Short mmCIF file of C-alpha atoms in Angstrom, two decimals:
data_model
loop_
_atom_site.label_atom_id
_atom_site.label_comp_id
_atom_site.label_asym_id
_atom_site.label_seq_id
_atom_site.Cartn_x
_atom_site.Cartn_y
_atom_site.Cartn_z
CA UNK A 1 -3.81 -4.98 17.73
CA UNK A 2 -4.84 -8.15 15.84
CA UNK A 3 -2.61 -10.59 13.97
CA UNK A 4 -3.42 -10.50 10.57
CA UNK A 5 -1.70 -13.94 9.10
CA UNK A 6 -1.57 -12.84 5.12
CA UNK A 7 -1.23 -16.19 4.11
CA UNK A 8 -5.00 -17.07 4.62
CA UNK A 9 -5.99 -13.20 3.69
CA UNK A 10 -4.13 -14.32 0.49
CA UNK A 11 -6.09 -17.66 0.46
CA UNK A 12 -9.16 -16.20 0.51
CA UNK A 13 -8.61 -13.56 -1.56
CA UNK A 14 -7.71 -15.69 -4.02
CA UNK A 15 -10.97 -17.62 -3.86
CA UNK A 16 -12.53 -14.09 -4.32
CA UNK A 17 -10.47 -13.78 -7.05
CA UNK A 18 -11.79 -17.04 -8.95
CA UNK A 19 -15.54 -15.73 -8.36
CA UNK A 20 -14.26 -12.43 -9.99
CA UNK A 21 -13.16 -14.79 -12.80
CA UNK A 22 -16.42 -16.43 -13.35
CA UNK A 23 -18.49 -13.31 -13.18
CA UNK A 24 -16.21 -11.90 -15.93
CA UNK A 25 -16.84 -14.93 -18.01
CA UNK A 26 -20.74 -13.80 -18.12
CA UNK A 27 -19.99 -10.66 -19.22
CA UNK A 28 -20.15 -9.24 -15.88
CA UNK A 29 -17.74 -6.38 -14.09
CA UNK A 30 -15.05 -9.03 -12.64
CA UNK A 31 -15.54 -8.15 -8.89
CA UNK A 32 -16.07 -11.40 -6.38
CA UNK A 33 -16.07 -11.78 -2.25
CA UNK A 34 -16.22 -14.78 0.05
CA UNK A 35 -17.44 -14.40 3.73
CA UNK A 36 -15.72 -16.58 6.43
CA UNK A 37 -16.52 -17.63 9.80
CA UNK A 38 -14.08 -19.39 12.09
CA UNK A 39 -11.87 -20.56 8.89
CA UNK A 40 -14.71 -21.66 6.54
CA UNK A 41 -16.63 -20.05 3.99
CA UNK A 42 -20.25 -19.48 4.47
CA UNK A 43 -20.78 -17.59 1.64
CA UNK A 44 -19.92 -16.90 -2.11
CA UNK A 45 -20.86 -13.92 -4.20
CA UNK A 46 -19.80 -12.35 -7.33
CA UNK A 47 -21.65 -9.47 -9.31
CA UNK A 48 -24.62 -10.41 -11.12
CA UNK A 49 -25.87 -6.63 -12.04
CA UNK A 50 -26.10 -7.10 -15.71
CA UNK A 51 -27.49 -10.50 -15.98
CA UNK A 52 -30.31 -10.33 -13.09
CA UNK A 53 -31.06 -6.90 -14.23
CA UNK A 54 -30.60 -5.79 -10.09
CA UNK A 55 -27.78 -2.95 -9.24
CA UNK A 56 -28.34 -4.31 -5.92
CA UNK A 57 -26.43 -7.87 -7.23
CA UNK A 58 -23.18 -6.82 -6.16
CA UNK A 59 -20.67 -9.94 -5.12
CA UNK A 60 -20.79 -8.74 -1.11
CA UNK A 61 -24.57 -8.80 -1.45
CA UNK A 62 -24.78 -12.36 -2.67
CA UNK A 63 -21.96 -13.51 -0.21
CA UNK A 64 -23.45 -11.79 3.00
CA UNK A 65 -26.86 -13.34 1.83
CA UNK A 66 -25.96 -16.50 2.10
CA UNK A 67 -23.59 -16.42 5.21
CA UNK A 68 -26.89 -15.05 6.81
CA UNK A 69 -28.75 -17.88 5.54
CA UNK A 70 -25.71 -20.15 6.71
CA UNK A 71 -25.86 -19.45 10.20
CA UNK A 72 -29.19 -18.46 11.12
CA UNK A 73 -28.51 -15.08 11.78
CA UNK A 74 -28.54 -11.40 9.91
CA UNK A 75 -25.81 -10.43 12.65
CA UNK A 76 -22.48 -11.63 11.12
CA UNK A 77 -20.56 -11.12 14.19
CA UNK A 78 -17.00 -12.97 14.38
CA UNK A 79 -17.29 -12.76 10.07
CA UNK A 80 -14.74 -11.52 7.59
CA UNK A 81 -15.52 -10.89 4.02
CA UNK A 82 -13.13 -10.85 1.64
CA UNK A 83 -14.06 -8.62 -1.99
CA UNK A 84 -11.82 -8.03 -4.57
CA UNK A 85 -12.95 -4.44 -4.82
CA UNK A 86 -13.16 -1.75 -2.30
CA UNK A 87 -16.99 -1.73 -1.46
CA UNK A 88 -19.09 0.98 -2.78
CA UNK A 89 -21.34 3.00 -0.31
CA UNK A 90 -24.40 0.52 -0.81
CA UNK A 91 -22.26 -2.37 -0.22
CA UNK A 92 -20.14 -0.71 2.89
CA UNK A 93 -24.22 0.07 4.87
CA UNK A 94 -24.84 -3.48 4.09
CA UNK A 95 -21.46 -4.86 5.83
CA UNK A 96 -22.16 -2.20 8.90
CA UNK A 97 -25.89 -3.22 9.09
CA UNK A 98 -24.71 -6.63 9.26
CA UNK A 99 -22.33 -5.95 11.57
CA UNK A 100 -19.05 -7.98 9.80
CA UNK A 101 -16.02 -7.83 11.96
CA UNK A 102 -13.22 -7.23 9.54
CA UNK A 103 -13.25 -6.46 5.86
CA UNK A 104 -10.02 -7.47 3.18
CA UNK A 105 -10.25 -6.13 -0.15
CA UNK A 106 -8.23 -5.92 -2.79
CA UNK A 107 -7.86 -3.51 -5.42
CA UNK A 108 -9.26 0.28 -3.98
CA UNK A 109 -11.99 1.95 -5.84
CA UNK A 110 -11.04 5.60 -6.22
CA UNK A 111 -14.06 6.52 -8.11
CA UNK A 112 -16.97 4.87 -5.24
CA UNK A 113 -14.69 3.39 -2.67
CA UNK A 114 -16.40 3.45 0.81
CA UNK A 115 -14.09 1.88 2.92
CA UNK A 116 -11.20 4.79 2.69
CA UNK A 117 -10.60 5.66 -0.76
CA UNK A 118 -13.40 8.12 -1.49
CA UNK A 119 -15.65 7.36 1.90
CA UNK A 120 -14.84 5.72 5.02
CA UNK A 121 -18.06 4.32 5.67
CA UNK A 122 -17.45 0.97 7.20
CA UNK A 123 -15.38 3.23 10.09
CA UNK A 124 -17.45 6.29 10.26
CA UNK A 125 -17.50 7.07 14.03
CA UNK A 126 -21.00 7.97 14.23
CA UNK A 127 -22.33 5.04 13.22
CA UNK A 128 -23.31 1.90 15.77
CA UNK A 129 -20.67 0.07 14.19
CA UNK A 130 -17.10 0.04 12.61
CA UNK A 131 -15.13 -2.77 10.80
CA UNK A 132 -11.78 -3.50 10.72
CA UNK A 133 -10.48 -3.26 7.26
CA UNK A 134 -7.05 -4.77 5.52
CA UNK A 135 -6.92 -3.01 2.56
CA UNK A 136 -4.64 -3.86 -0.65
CA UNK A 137 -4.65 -7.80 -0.31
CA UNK A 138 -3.21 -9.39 -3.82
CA UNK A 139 -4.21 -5.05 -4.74
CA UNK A 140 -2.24 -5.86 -8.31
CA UNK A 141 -3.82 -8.74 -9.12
CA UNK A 142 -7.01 -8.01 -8.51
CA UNK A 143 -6.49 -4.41 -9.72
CA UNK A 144 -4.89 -6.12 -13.16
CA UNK A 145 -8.21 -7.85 -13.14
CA UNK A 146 -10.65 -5.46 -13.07
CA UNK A 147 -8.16 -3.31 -15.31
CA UNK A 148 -8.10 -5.62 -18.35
CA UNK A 149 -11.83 -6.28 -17.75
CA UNK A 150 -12.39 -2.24 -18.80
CA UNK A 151 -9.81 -2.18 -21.14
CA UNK A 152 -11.17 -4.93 -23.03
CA UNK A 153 -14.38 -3.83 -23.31
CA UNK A 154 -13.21 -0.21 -24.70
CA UNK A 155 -11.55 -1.91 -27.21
CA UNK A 156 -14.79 -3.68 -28.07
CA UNK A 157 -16.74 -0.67 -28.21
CA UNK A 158 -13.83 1.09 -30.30
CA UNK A 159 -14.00 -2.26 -32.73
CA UNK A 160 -17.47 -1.88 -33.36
CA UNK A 161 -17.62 1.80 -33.78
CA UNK A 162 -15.01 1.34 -36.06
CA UNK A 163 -17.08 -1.47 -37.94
CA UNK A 164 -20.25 0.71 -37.80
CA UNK A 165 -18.38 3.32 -39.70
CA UNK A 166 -16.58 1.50 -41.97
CA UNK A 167 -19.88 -0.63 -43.34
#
């Protein structure tokens, strides 16, 4: 059994967090990660779907892209990402495939969760390789975040609707 200290998990997270923040800011679903290796970050990612037109630009993508790039090496062995979201399937092959040792996320996805919400991908027992996952770090914070994010943009659409009927 490993000792999970929560107050870097938090530390991290919380960096994940302020990447969440910025891709929010460009009008982009508020989900950031940060991949670490032996107590640094190597890499930073946060979703860039809608503005580089890619569905592949999710925030794990970018940040296990450049931690590869970082040390030399598509194996990420001895890594931990932390993602304010529970991955989706795509994202969950991509932290397998790249063989991350433990996964933190935040808020779980119950709609395309793949690391025990809807799936458990990242631990299927079939596959070469399973990751140890910490679910539910800072969950209502980063749930809150990615909560308002939707909320606010129904109440744009519901504005505008309302404007388009009204003119």
């Amino acid at each position: 059994m490993q000792i999970i200290d929560m107050t870097t998990d938090e530390k991290f997270m919380r960096e994940a967090m302020r990447l969440a923040a910025e891709a929010e800011s460009d009008g982009e679903v508020p989900v950031g990660a940060v991949l670490v290796y032996q107590g640094e970050i190597i890499g930073r990612g946060r979703n860039r779907v809608i503005g580089g037109l890619d569905p592949s630009l999710h925030a794990e993508m970018e940040a296990v892209r450049q931690g590869a790039a970082a040390i030399g090496n598509y194996r990420l062995l001895d890594t931990t990402l932390y993602v304010t979201l529970e991955p989706c399937p795509m994202c969950a092959g991509l932290l397998v495939h790249s063989r991350i040792q433990r996964l933190v996320f935040g808020a779980f996805d119950l709609k395309t969760g793949a690391a025990g919400s809807l799936f458990n991908l990242v631990a299927h027992p079939q596959l070469n390789h399973q990751i140890d996952v910490t679910p539910g770090v800072l969950h209502d914070e980063c749930a809150a975040q990615i909560s308002n994010f939707f909320q606010q943009q129904r109440a744009r659409k519901k504005a505008l609707k309302a404007k388009l009927i009204g003119d």
